[in-house]
XYZ file of C-alpha atoms in Angstrom:
737
model
C 91.559 -47.307 -49.728
C 88.579 -46.154 -47.417
C 87.586 -42.676 -48.406
C 84.543 -42.386 -46.125
C 84.167 -44.097 -42.839
C 81.049 -43.601 -40.454
C 81.047 -45.236 -37.059
C 78.072 -45.418 -34.646
C 76.510 -42.284 -35.943
C 73.229 -41.052 -34.200
C 71.275 -38.129 -35.440
C 68.350 -36.735 -33.629
C 65.575 -34.120 -34.608
C 64.098 -32.190 -31.874
C 60.197 -31.617 -32.642
C 57.241 -30.358 -30.642
C 56.038 -33.885 -30.270
C 59.379 -35.397 -28.953
C 62.824 -36.292 -30.059
C 63.100 -38.317 -33.309
C 66.027 -40.659 -33.558
C 66.315 -40.287 -37.365
C 69.713 -42.155 -37.740
C 70.547 -44.507 -34.725
C 73.821 -46.229 -34.796
C 74.771 -46.320 -38.501
C 78.050 -47.900 -39.649
C 79.210 -47.350 -43.182
C 82.448 -47.570 -45.231
C 83.007 -46.312 -48.836
C 86.070 -47.129 -50.642
C 87.674 -45.127 -53.398
C 86.021 -45.859 -56.793
C 83.149 -47.666 -55.113
C 79.578 -47.030 -56.203
C 77.180 -47.454 -53.370
C 73.438 -47.660 -53.578
C 71.646 -46.651 -50.407
C 68.136 -47.804 -50.561
C 65.012 -47.647 -48.370
C 61.717 -46.102 -47.891
C 61.009 -42.428 -47.174
C 61.633 -41.569 -43.672
C 64.181 -44.254 -43.118
C 67.047 -41.802 -42.528
C 68.764 -41.742 -46.054
C 68.632 -37.946 -46.664
C 69.315 -37.224 -42.989
C 72.589 -39.337 -43.237
C 73.534 -37.280 -46.400
C 73.100 -33.970 -44.522
C 75.070 -35.212 -41.485
C 78.002 -36.140 -43.820
C 78.240 -32.558 -45.349
C 76.979 -30.864 -42.161
C 73.912 -29.193 -43.417
C 71.304 -30.520 -40.948
C 68.444 -28.114 -40.110
C 68.462 -26.235 -37.014
C 66.427 -28.934 -35.175
C 68.822 -31.622 -36.287
C 71.673 -32.693 -33.944
C 74.404 -35.196 -34.184
C 74.402 -37.012 -30.914
C 77.319 -39.065 -31.129
C 79.498 -41.205 -33.538
C 82.368 -40.415 -35.997
C 82.406 -39.348 -39.759
C 85.863 -39.577 -41.288
C 86.664 -38.366 -44.662
C 90.178 -39.257 -45.917
C 91.231 -39.512 -42.319
C 89.828 -36.245 -41.234
C 87.014 -36.194 -38.577
C 84.231 -34.176 -40.208
C 82.421 -33.593 -36.847
C 85.500 -31.794 -35.417
C 86.357 -29.553 -38.372
C 85.749 -25.907 -37.870
C 82.904 -24.538 -39.996
C 85.337 -22.628 -42.390
C 87.330 -25.802 -43.244
C 84.128 -27.875 -43.711
C 82.856 -25.182 -46.127
C 86.035 -25.488 -48.153
C 85.523 -29.322 -48.358
C 82.118 -28.984 -49.903
C 82.134 -28.809 -53.715
C 85.987 -29.260 -53.616
C 86.076 -32.780 -52.095
C 82.506 -33.814 -51.353
C 79.749 -32.633 -53.844
C 76.016 -33.391 -53.716
C 73.329 -33.649 -56.263
C 70.328 -32.671 -54.074
C 66.884 -34.264 -54.295
C 65.018 -31.439 -55.775
C 67.795 -30.841 -58.344
C 65.361 -29.392 -60.948
C 64.565 -26.610 -58.415
C 68.248 -26.073 -57.347
C 68.920 -23.514 -60.170
C 68.401 -19.868 -59.640
C 65.491 -19.021 -61.923
C 66.616 -15.366 -62.455
C 70.298 -16.201 -63.323
C 71.565 -17.964 -66.494
C 72.633 -21.438 -65.981
C 76.236 -20.744 -67.330
C 76.629 -17.777 -64.971
C 75.707 -19.771 -62.002
C 78.303 -22.479 -62.851
C 81.027 -19.916 -63.709
C 80.224 -18.164 -60.285
C 80.884 -21.530 -58.582
C 84.148 -22.013 -60.318
C 85.338 -18.488 -59.619
C 84.263 -18.204 -55.894
C 84.984 -21.730 -54.781
C 87.619 -22.793 -57.255
C 89.590 -19.539 -57.673
C 89.190 -19.683 -61.413
C 89.818 -16.435 -63.570
C 86.899 -15.296 -65.637
C 88.328 -16.592 -68.769
C 89.309 -19.955 -67.200
C 85.953 -20.311 -65.705
C 84.140 -19.963 -68.969
C 86.533 -22.390 -70.598
C 85.809 -24.940 -67.751
C 82.089 -24.398 -68.013
C 82.063 -25.218 -71.677
C 84.174 -28.348 -70.932
C 81.631 -29.260 -68.179
C 78.622 -28.826 -70.587
C 80.282 -30.905 -73.140
C 81.243 -33.734 -70.522
C 77.489 -34.033 -69.344
C 76.081 -33.928 -72.866
C 74.778 -30.332 -72.879
C 74.999 -28.084 -75.949
C 77.564 -25.429 -75.140
C 75.347 -22.868 -76.825
C 72.827 -23.219 -73.995
C 75.329 -21.844 -71.431
C 73.641 -18.355 -71.301
C 70.001 -19.644 -71.140
C 67.822 -19.448 -68.151
C 66.728 -22.568 -66.249
C 63.042 -22.366 -67.614
C 64.573 -22.753 -71.147
C 65.934 -26.172 -70.214
C 64.017 -29.341 -70.157
C 63.850 -31.567 -66.939
C 66.748 -33.715 -68.223
C 68.826 -30.675 -69.222
C 68.471 -29.147 -65.708
C 69.496 -32.533 -64.224
C 72.654 -32.612 -66.419
C 73.422 -28.913 -65.371
C 73.251 -29.655 -61.733
C 75.508 -32.781 -62.325
C 78.049 -30.482 -64.156
C 78.029 -28.074 -61.220
C 78.581 -31.150 -58.660
C 81.524 -32.149 -60.843
C 82.914 -28.682 -61.503
C 85.747 -28.806 -58.951
C 86.563 -32.517 -59.413
C 85.423 -33.869 -56.015
C 86.540 -37.206 -54.649
C 83.100 -38.202 -53.450
C 79.653 -37.526 -55.152
C 76.550 -38.016 -53.092
C 73.435 -38.141 -55.289
C 70.108 -38.005 -53.559
C 67.264 -39.312 -55.776
C 68.874 -38.012 -58.885
C 66.304 -39.269 -61.540
C 63.191 -38.930 -59.599
C 60.187 -37.489 -61.526
C 62.063 -37.852 -64.992
C 60.626 -39.856 -67.747
C 62.295 -43.071 -68.715
C 64.133 -41.705 -71.737
C 65.636 -38.917 -69.819
C 66.344 -41.102 -66.771
C 68.181 -43.543 -69.114
C 70.280 -40.673 -70.444
C 71.106 -39.305 -67.001
C 72.092 -42.916 -65.797
C 74.306 -43.235 -68.898
C 76.003 -39.829 -68.069
C 76.622 -40.992 -64.523
C 77.994 -44.434 -65.722
C 80.323 -42.841 -68.282
C 81.553 -40.246 -65.650
C 82.197 -42.905 -63.109
C 84.407 -44.825 -65.644
C 86.180 -41.600 -66.974
C 86.832 -39.858 -63.617
C 87.036 -42.994 -61.331
C 84.275 -41.344 -59.171
C 83.494 -42.596 -55.736
C 79.671 -42.338 -55.634
C 76.857 -42.640 -52.966
C 73.525 -42.948 -54.737
C 70.473 -42.500 -52.284
C 67.159 -43.636 -53.876
C 64.065 -45.927 -53.362
C 64.350 -47.018 -56.858
C 66.064 -50.372 -56.783
C 66.324 -50.744 -60.542
C 68.506 -47.669 -60.736
C 70.783 -49.093 -58.114
C 70.977 -52.332 -60.146
C 72.095 -50.365 -63.193
C 74.535 -48.015 -61.641
C 75.993 -49.281 -58.339
C 78.434 -52.125 -57.406
C 77.399 -52.374 -53.866
C 74.135 -51.943 -51.799
C 73.185 -50.917 -48.330
C 69.609 -51.084 -47.081
C 68.375 -48.619 -44.504
C 65.358 -49.044 -42.379
C 63.944 -46.992 -39.483
C 67.285 -45.235 -39.099
C 69.474 -48.424 -39.265
C 71.459 -50.186 -41.885
C 69.715 -53.641 -42.078
C 71.741 -55.245 -45.103
C 75.045 -54.577 -46.823
C 76.186 -56.666 -49.961
C 77.673 -56.578 -53.424
C 74.982 -55.709 -56.079
C 74.833 -59.023 -57.810
C 74.315 -61.351 -54.719
C 71.987 -58.871 -53.173
C 69.703 -58.938 -56.162
C 70.058 -62.561 -56.668
C 69.377 -63.522 -52.974
C 68.777 -60.803 -50.540
C 69.414 -61.805 -46.756
C 66.912 -59.553 -45.062
C 63.009 -59.795 -45.138
C 62.840 -56.155 -45.787
C 65.104 -56.371 -48.858
C 63.013 -59.280 -49.982
C 59.840 -57.214 -49.854
C 61.413 -54.144 -51.699
C 62.545 -56.369 -54.483
C 59.189 -58.147 -54.925
C 57.285 -54.809 -54.696
C 59.055 -53.585 -57.782
C 57.533 -54.102 -61.276
C 60.024 -55.877 -63.489
C 59.706 -55.653 -67.212
C 62.106 -58.609 -67.759
C 60.333 -60.941 -65.247
C 56.797 -59.688 -64.743
C 54.809 -60.819 -61.657
C 51.126 -61.599 -61.434
C 50.977 -59.829 -58.134
C 53.368 -57.359 -56.494
C 54.215 -57.649 -52.898
C 52.956 -54.704 -50.808
C 54.726 -54.303 -47.496
C 51.830 -53.579 -45.385
C 51.979 -51.017 -42.528
C 54.483 -48.228 -41.864
C 58.065 -47.855 -40.277
C 57.896 -47.489 -36.611
C 57.648 -44.237 -34.833
C 61.331 -43.253 -34.033
C 60.336 -40.845 -31.124
C 59.874 -44.281 -29.259
C 61.609 -47.002 -31.278
C 60.685 -50.648 -30.488
C 62.794 -52.688 -28.309
C 63.178 -55.526 -30.622
C 63.551 -55.625 -34.444
C 62.287 -52.472 -36.035
C 60.866 -54.547 -38.908
C 58.964 -56.951 -36.753
C 55.539 -55.399 -37.126
C 55.573 -55.681 -40.907
C 57.647 -58.980 -41.354
C 56.004 -62.143 -42.565
C 58.656 -64.222 -40.814
C 58.320 -62.581 -37.391
C 58.857 -64.802 -34.285
C 58.355 -64.103 -30.724
C 62.090 -63.355 -30.052
C 61.816 -60.640 -32.688
C 59.761 -58.322 -30.617
C 62.245 -58.172 -27.716
C 65.765 -58.876 -29.184
C 67.234 -56.199 -31.185
C 69.358 -57.798 -34.049
C 72.691 -56.391 -34.868
C 74.382 -56.292 -38.290
C 76.514 -59.501 -38.652
C 78.326 -61.313 -41.327
C 76.081 -63.873 -43.202
C 78.424 -64.695 -45.997
C 81.424 -63.403 -47.823
C 81.194 -59.589 -47.950
C 77.433 -59.570 -46.779
C 75.969 -58.531 -43.513
C 72.391 -58.596 -42.360
C 70.616 -57.705 -39.086
C 68.040 -60.391 -38.796
C 67.543 -63.143 -36.137
C 66.619 -65.616 -38.879
C 69.449 -64.949 -41.395
C 70.621 -68.568 -41.152
C 67.277 -69.638 -42.500
C 67.094 -67.083 -45.299
C 67.359 -69.638 -48.122
C 64.189 -71.304 -47.058
C 62.422 -68.101 -46.230
C 63.339 -66.639 -49.411
C 61.348 -69.368 -51.403
C 58.406 -68.720 -49.055
C 58.504 -65.054 -49.922
C 57.634 -65.608 -53.435
C 54.128 -66.017 -52.419
C 52.363 -62.682 -52.175
C 49.594 -63.849 -49.822
C 52.373 -64.423 -47.177
C 52.777 -60.695 -47.111
C 49.071 -60.044 -47.144
C 48.487 -62.143 -44.102
C 50.711 -59.722 -42.234
C 48.005 -57.117 -42.500
C 45.371 -59.707 -41.389
C 47.607 -60.689 -38.296
C 47.651 -57.029 -37.290
C 43.833 -56.992 -36.906
C 42.820 -55.596 -40.195
C 40.363 -57.108 -42.569
C 39.708 -57.206 -46.138
C 36.408 -57.002 -48.007
C 34.885 -60.370 -49.237
C 35.413 -60.912 -52.836
C 32.187 -59.851 -54.849
C 29.908 -62.299 -56.299
C 30.064 -62.396 -60.142
C 27.193 -60.843 -62.020
C 26.432 -58.690 -64.928
C 25.849 -54.890 -64.941
C 22.710 -53.164 -66.000
C 22.698 -50.576 -68.586
C 23.765 -47.293 -67.020
C 21.364 -44.303 -67.380
C 22.754 -41.539 -69.672
C 24.961 -39.259 -67.354
C 23.005 -40.722 -64.479
C 24.606 -40.289 -61.105
C 26.612 -43.150 -59.595
C 26.716 -46.894 -60.292
C 24.404 -48.835 -62.456
C 23.641 -51.267 -59.718
C 22.354 -50.733 -56.109
C 19.378 -48.695 -54.560
C 18.582 -45.186 -55.337
C 18.621 -42.790 -52.449
C 16.734 -39.707 -51.699
C 19.511 -37.624 -53.186
C 18.511 -39.064 -56.708
C 21.836 -40.813 -57.184
C 22.404 -44.565 -57.342
C 23.953 -46.059 -54.168
C 26.126 -49.139 -53.960
C 27.037 -50.130 -50.336
C 30.400 -51.573 -49.787
C 28.588 -54.534 -48.264
C 26.495 -55.105 -51.248
C 27.376 -57.752 -53.844
C 29.060 -55.668 -56.651
C 29.719 -57.140 -60.215
C 33.079 -58.323 -60.920
C 33.827 -57.067 -64.336
C 36.730 -58.483 -66.190
C 37.583 -58.541 -69.871
C 35.872 -61.215 -71.906
C 32.836 -63.314 -71.603
C 32.467 -62.201 -67.862
C 30.834 -58.796 -69.078
C 27.855 -60.605 -69.989
C 25.321 -59.091 -72.486
C 26.529 -55.733 -74.042
C 30.075 -56.425 -73.204
C 31.322 -55.153 -76.675
C 29.489 -51.911 -76.407
C 32.262 -49.386 -75.664
C 31.785 -47.087 -72.580
C 34.170 -44.505 -74.053
C 35.043 -43.648 -77.719
C 37.541 -41.044 -79.047
C 37.226 -40.409 -82.705
C 39.929 -38.417 -84.301
C 40.211 -35.946 -81.389
C 42.615 -33.046 -81.644
C 43.433 -30.314 -79.077
C 45.393 -27.130 -80.069
C 46.556 -24.217 -77.751
C 47.508 -20.756 -78.919
C 50.467 -19.220 -77.186
C 52.294 -15.866 -77.706
C 50.879 -12.983 -79.673
C 48.844 -10.319 -77.957
C 50.189 -6.940 -76.798
C 53.206 -8.539 -74.874
C 54.073 -10.609 -77.817
C 53.871 -7.689 -80.118
C 56.345 -5.688 -77.815
C 58.554 -8.521 -77.838
C 58.293 -9.298 -81.484
C 56.959 -12.751 -80.755
C 54.338 -14.119 -83.191
C 51.439 -16.149 -82.121
C 52.033 -19.930 -82.290
C 50.015 -23.034 -82.077
C 50.790 -25.938 -79.870
C 49.498 -29.160 -81.375
C 48.874 -31.003 -78.128
C 46.867 -33.933 -79.323
C 46.500 -34.880 -82.866
C 43.787 -37.002 -84.251
C 43.791 -39.839 -81.804
C 41.261 -42.596 -81.713
C 40.415 -45.548 -79.254
C 37.718 -47.275 -77.361
C 37.403 -48.303 -74.003
C 34.879 -51.021 -72.630
C 33.617 -51.423 -69.082
C 36.011 -52.842 -66.693
C 38.890 -52.409 -69.250
C 42.174 -50.642 -68.517
C 44.202 -48.712 -71.027
C 47.785 -47.328 -70.378
C 49.067 -44.193 -71.969
C 52.710 -44.104 -72.217
C 55.405 -41.689 -73.564
C 57.806 -39.036 -72.652
C 57.073 -35.760 -70.872
C 55.304 -33.374 -73.216
C 53.786 -36.075 -75.628
C 50.134 -35.244 -74.798
C 49.363 -37.809 -72.133
C 47.889 -35.436 -69.405
C 46.173 -33.401 -72.100
C 44.331 -36.550 -73.261
C 43.505 -37.303 -69.667
C 41.894 -33.796 -69.292
C 40.033 -34.188 -72.472
C 38.561 -37.641 -71.320
C 37.096 -36.000 -68.127
C 35.968 -32.854 -69.879
C 38.240 -30.492 -68.079
C 39.106 -29.038 -71.483
C 37.306 -29.324 -74.654
C 38.533 -30.975 -77.936
C 39.421 -28.612 -80.764
C 38.280 -31.327 -83.333
C 36.882 -34.713 -83.225
C 34.304 -36.492 -80.907
C 34.285 -37.924 -77.554
C 31.468 -40.270 -76.771
C 30.692 -41.515 -73.285
C 27.966 -44.277 -72.820
C 26.444 -43.303 -76.192
C 26.419 -39.476 -75.559
C 28.538 -36.892 -77.379
C 30.284 -34.921 -74.634
C 30.385 -31.837 -76.978
C 26.766 -31.313 -76.709
C 26.042 -31.638 -72.880
C 24.476 -28.792 -70.886
C 25.428 -27.910 -67.347
C 22.895 -30.227 -65.788
C 24.121 -33.119 -67.880
C 27.665 -32.273 -67.167
C 27.071 -32.591 -63.392
C 25.779 -36.037 -63.906
C 28.628 -36.906 -66.090
C 31.050 -35.794 -63.410
C 29.540 -38.085 -60.925
C 30.436 -40.937 -63.302
C 33.962 -39.899 -64.255
C 36.837 -38.957 -61.999
C 40.399 -38.044 -62.205
C 43.245 -38.973 -59.828
C 45.872 -36.095 -59.947
C 49.696 -36.715 -60.223
C 50.878 -35.086 -57.008
C 48.971 -36.338 -53.822
C 50.620 -33.673 -51.739
C 49.067 -30.923 -53.988
C 45.704 -32.632 -54.788
C 44.151 -31.975 -51.311
C 43.287 -28.782 -49.698
C 45.733 -28.426 -46.675
C 43.191 -26.548 -44.709
C 40.528 -29.271 -45.036
C 40.246 -32.437 -42.866
C 39.985 -35.699 -44.852
C 36.332 -35.909 -44.003
C 35.644 -32.546 -45.457
C 37.707 -33.301 -48.684
C 35.835 -36.574 -49.194
C 32.356 -35.295 -48.403
C 32.688 -32.321 -50.718
C 31.928 -34.474 -53.872
C 28.973 -35.983 -52.203
C 27.467 -32.730 -51.238
C 27.980 -31.299 -54.703
C 26.098 -34.245 -56.045
C 23.150 -33.949 -53.920
C 23.750 -36.025 -50.780
C 21.907 -34.163 -48.164
C 21.896 -36.718 -45.221
C 25.176 -36.323 -43.164
C 24.891 -39.807 -41.703
C 24.826 -41.254 -45.288
C 27.688 -39.175 -46.309
C 29.796 -40.312 -43.271
C 28.814 -43.878 -43.984
C 29.995 -43.607 -47.573
C 33.232 -41.902 -46.562
C 34.023 -44.477 -43.873
C 33.290 -47.428 -46.339
C 35.363 -45.976 -49.045
C 38.304 -45.394 -46.731
C 38.005 -48.909 -45.647
C 38.001 -50.122 -49.161
C 41.138 -48.295 -49.996
C 42.953 -49.951 -46.900
C 42.977 -46.885 -44.661
C 41.899 -48.673 -41.447
C 40.352 -48.109 -38.978
C 38.658 -45.463 -41.265
C 37.271 -43.403 -38.266
C 40.828 -42.610 -37.180
C 41.487 -40.663 -40.401
C 38.375 -38.578 -40.603
C 39.739 -35.479 -38.564
C 43.206 -35.603 -39.695
C 44.751 -32.922 -42.100
C 46.802 -33.901 -45.223
C 50.145 -32.930 -43.621
C 49.623 -35.554 -40.840
C 49.680 -38.321 -43.461
C 52.460 -40.053 -45.456
C 52.698 -39.999 -49.108
C 51.116 -43.400 -49.462
C 48.244 -42.612 -47.217
C 47.708 -39.290 -49.145
C 47.563 -41.262 -52.514
C 45.057 -43.684 -50.911
C 42.831 -40.666 -49.738
C 43.017 -39.237 -53.316
C 41.896 -42.622 -54.683
C 39.030 -42.653 -52.099
C 37.929 -39.189 -53.155
C 37.815 -40.381 -56.782
C 35.816 -43.500 -55.807
C 33.610 -42.171 -53.196
C 30.750 -41.517 -55.933
C 31.325 -45.036 -57.330
C 32.209 -43.771 -60.768
C 32.166 -45.783 -63.986
C 35.361 -44.364 -65.462
C 38.539 -43.381 -63.836
C 41.653 -41.459 -65.220
C 44.851 -42.001 -63.057
C 47.651 -39.454 -63.944
C 51.001 -40.807 -62.783
C 49.271 -42.094 -59.653
C 52.526 -43.539 -58.081
C 55.312 -41.624 -59.547
C 56.143 -39.883 -56.212
C 55.919 -42.800 -53.808
C 58.214 -45.390 -52.397
C 58.568 -48.874 -54.178
C 56.575 -50.834 -51.298
C 53.980 -48.006 -51.011
C 53.487 -48.023 -54.750
C 52.798 -51.638 -54.868
C 50.173 -51.439 -52.412
C 48.449 -48.648 -54.308
C 48.741 -50.444 -57.580
C 47.278 -53.592 -56.002
C 44.356 -51.623 -54.411
C 43.586 -49.866 -57.626
C 43.561 -52.911 -59.745
C 41.541 -54.841 -57.254
C 38.900 -52.067 -57.045
C 38.741 -51.672 -60.695
C 38.056 -55.320 -61.019
C 35.469 -55.348 -58.170
C 33.665 -52.235 -59.235
C 33.803 -52.550 -62.917
C 35.692 -49.484 -63.451
C 36.999 -48.533 -66.899
C 40.494 -47.082 -66.276
C 43.004 -45.019 -68.011
C 46.527 -44.949 -66.483
C 48.873 -42.161 -67.547
C 52.576 -43.061 -66.945
C 56.017 -43.068 -68.582
C 56.821 -46.310 -66.751
C 55.915 -49.337 -68.982
C 56.783 -51.816 -66.288
C 53.923 -50.310 -64.253
C 51.513 -50.301 -67.181
C 52.404 -53.829 -68.031
C 51.287 -54.805 -64.516
C 48.058 -52.790 -64.249
C 46.700 -52.509 -67.806
C 44.829 -54.683 -70.317
C 46.092 -52.442 -73.116
C 48.784 -50.084 -73.805
C 48.924 -47.056 -76.245
C 52.104 -45.429 -76.904
C 51.860 -41.723 -77.516
C 54.374 -39.340 -79.259
C 53.971 -35.764 -80.012
C 50.240 -35.931 -79.384
C 49.665 -38.926 -81.643
C 49.141 -42.816 -80.782
C 51.910 -44.528 -82.730
C 51.212 -48.021 -81.242
C 48.397 -49.554 -79.274
C 47.575 -53.186 -78.425
C 47.404 -55.775 -75.645
C 49.880 -55.059 -72.901
C 52.049 -58.269 -73.385
C 51.885 -57.929 -77.232
C 53.207 -54.245 -76.948
C 55.899 -55.116 -74.446
C 57.153 -58.478 -75.828
C 56.610 -57.732 -79.566
C 56.976 -53.885 -79.967
C 56.374 -52.813 -83.734
C 57.412 -49.032 -83.462
C 60.838 -47.825 -83.098
C 59.706 -45.237 -80.527
C 58.112 -48.183 -78.364
C 61.355 -50.121 -78.684
C 63.275 -47.228 -77.396
C 60.874 -46.676 -74.316
C 61.199 -50.372 -73.547
C 64.966 -50.315 -73.806
C 64.977 -47.223 -71.535
C 63.184 -48.909 -68.521
C 65.801 -49.999 -65.919
C 65.474 -53.562 -64.750
C 66.164 -54.406 -61.033
C 68.903 -56.979 -62.052
C 72.526 -56.012 -62.452
C 73.098 -58.977 -64.795
C 70.747 -57.387 -67.395
C 72.307 -54.144 -68.674
C 70.063 -51.614 -70.588
C 71.050 -51.444 -74.166
C 72.268 -47.911 -75.484
C 69.354 -45.826 -76.972
C 69.976 -45.189 -80.481
C 67.444 -42.301 -80.792
C 68.307 -38.664 -80.977
C 67.748 -36.670 -77.719
C 65.013 -34.148 -77.223
C 61.458 -34.141 -78.366
C 60.700 -31.536 -81.191
C 58.599 -28.543 -80.230
C 54.861 -29.420 -80.422
C 54.390 -26.080 -82.429
C 55.758 -28.043 -85.454
C 53.356 -29.588 -87.902
C 54.692 -32.810 -89.644
C 53.596 -33.974 -93.080
C 55.333 -37.393 -92.549
C 56.173 -39.243 -89.576
C 56.673 -37.101 -86.496
C 59.287 -39.523 -85.075
C 61.532 -39.406 -88.233
C 63.853 -36.696 -86.773
C 64.846 -39.022 -84.005
C 64.441 -42.493 -85.483
C 67.476 -44.503 -86.222
C 65.610 -46.471 -88.954
C 64.165 -43.327 -90.701
C 63.782 -43.534 -94.602
C 63.259 -40.825 -97.227
C 59.530 -41.819 -97.124
C 59.179 -40.946 -93.402
C 59.560 -37.136 -93.971
C 56.915 -36.584 -96.496
C 54.549 -39.558 -96.425
C 52.112 -40.264 -93.474
C 52.913 -43.827 -92.197
C 50.182 -46.428 -92.557
C 48.354 -48.041 -89.712
C 49.167 -51.824 -89.648
C 47.058 -54.077 -87.539
C 47.098 -57.763 -86.745
C 44.326 -60.114 -85.752
C 44.953 -59.454 -81.953
C 44.324 -55.753 -82.346
C 47.979 -54.661 -81.970
C 48.222 -51.575 -84.261
C 51.368 -49.676 -85.124
C 51.798 -46.645 -87.457
C 55.388 -46.997 -89.077
C 56.670 -47.068 -92.747
C 58.985 -50.051 -91.677
C 55.848 -52.355 -91.697
C 54.254 -50.701 -94.777
C 54.780 -50.352 -98.341
C 57.771 -48.053 -98.041
C 59.975 -50.355 -96.059
C 62.515 -50.590 -98.847
C 62.899 -46.660 -99.152
C 66.477 -45.408 -98.712
C 67.577 -44.615 -95.325
C 67.996 -40.993 -94.233
C 71.553 -39.766 -94.198
C 71.968 -38.533 -90.665
C 74.072 -39.585 -87.733
C 72.578 -40.880 -84.562
C 74.812 -39.785 -81.579
C 76.369 -42.930 -79.968
C 74.501 -44.074 -76.813
C 71.324 -42.213 -77.577
């Protein structure tokens, strides 16, 4: 039975710059019990389609034509009062910023019970009982009903929003990016909740996301949206096995796959067309590696290309042959060249000279009047890769962390005294040690709150260590004075997590990029402009001159992230810390950023630390991976060793939680307990013992040994030490966690 039917829907936005045709002729059907994944890049019209269905378009949004029928009712002709009754009762949504959807000054249970009483007509007593049942259904402790949102973790907030969406037993649930910005463990748990609810309640679900791996794990059918139109429809298994549209091919090959890793990810170069003046032909033609002359003036329609499959492509009959060609990443890179862009020539191999202690800039190149070493983009820069290519001094670490700890004090003071709160110590980072060589990349992985970002701030000296020693290029950072610190800053840079907040919205890009040059003594404006233009060109923002006078709000998320990368590289640093550099970006844009960062690290000899919860990303970008838990490194080693032969139960859980973009591969259930313990606790034994399904008595009281093999793969766990035969702990691990 068809529950939702959309026919020739067109939605426009009226802006100062013209009318944007955000949704243009969309046809879509959703049957009862179906789980549809709607995928595509940001700006392709997915969220606009959702808002049109539930009639919550902004004031400048207008449905031009079309039909939206829900259970036979035409939603576009319903009076506002009747449409309001349908929301929550029949059609419920999980909004994109669900973690910000709860009122911060009301208890979560109160908000849920208010919905039940106002929209559902429940009595006070019945509403409370229903709220308890809903919390239990989504896996929340019912004792947390009267807690405020700030007392919930990100995953708990997400579950609470899901509980609200299901409160009145709707027929259709529309989830807009329900697991964005969550770490992999929490994401896995949320997806498990959705899967279980789908089975128990026979829910009809439309899942809107750019994360194709989530669709592969949760949905039974897929619709691909591009530039306001549906370009492909198929069942999940055939879609992921053999996509029928070039855009779908690009999306799949742009996504890191832990089960089948790629040497090079595909980056779909360019951007979707301006929908104020849509092209007359295929809207993907400018970015398509298989484009022909007809594609520019013939607009393809959605047609059957197989049993239960549709695609809008003039070359759909040739797709089997094209699919094989699409495996070559250079095919997609040539699209950029064909559009008139150029890429820098690969650098000639060479060996780095010794860097000056906290000097300014790169160790090679000429020295300018500002006292800093310059390296022109046109110069031959050394290609620094692990192994013998480092030349003499390759084994000398650029960076060393020796038993570094960081503690914070919270609570206490006059306010704490009045509230009766005692001062507490947060053990954010605990005795971590590792080294990093020139040109080497290290990934820091773990759940939110495990100390990754704090470690990154310690590395660039935004905060000082409580204990231990950090040595950079032979110099102890604890003893640097202000002048030396300025020199250190020119050689070490940090890429922040959110590109939308990393740039001053009142500064042009030119001003944002020249600011570090001015701070570090670049007095000549022509030299500053030349360096900025060269750096923008290097991060694939071309032509660079076009971007100089733009403001951040005029750029897409991918362009902003490239600007943030350019700002980090404009001084030609030796060391870069990238904190979740692509977590908020589309799949195809993310691949472009990862490829650019990896290439530049190789060309410039950058030592790099990537901070992420996504192990598939770290496997692609890093030489080594370190797994952090409660401020400690519990496993570290070469990337392939850590991924393919994990030795610590926590690493095994992280790997099991990463969704794979293949519906034939189902993620195993997580056996670990939910919830990271508070970092105010100090453990005498293994900090992971409270959640570990293999925990033994020895784990509670005895510190695990560090076991290392000849490949430098280290793990800290009793399972591989002298206590492996100790009796197991008598605790139950909740099923599915």
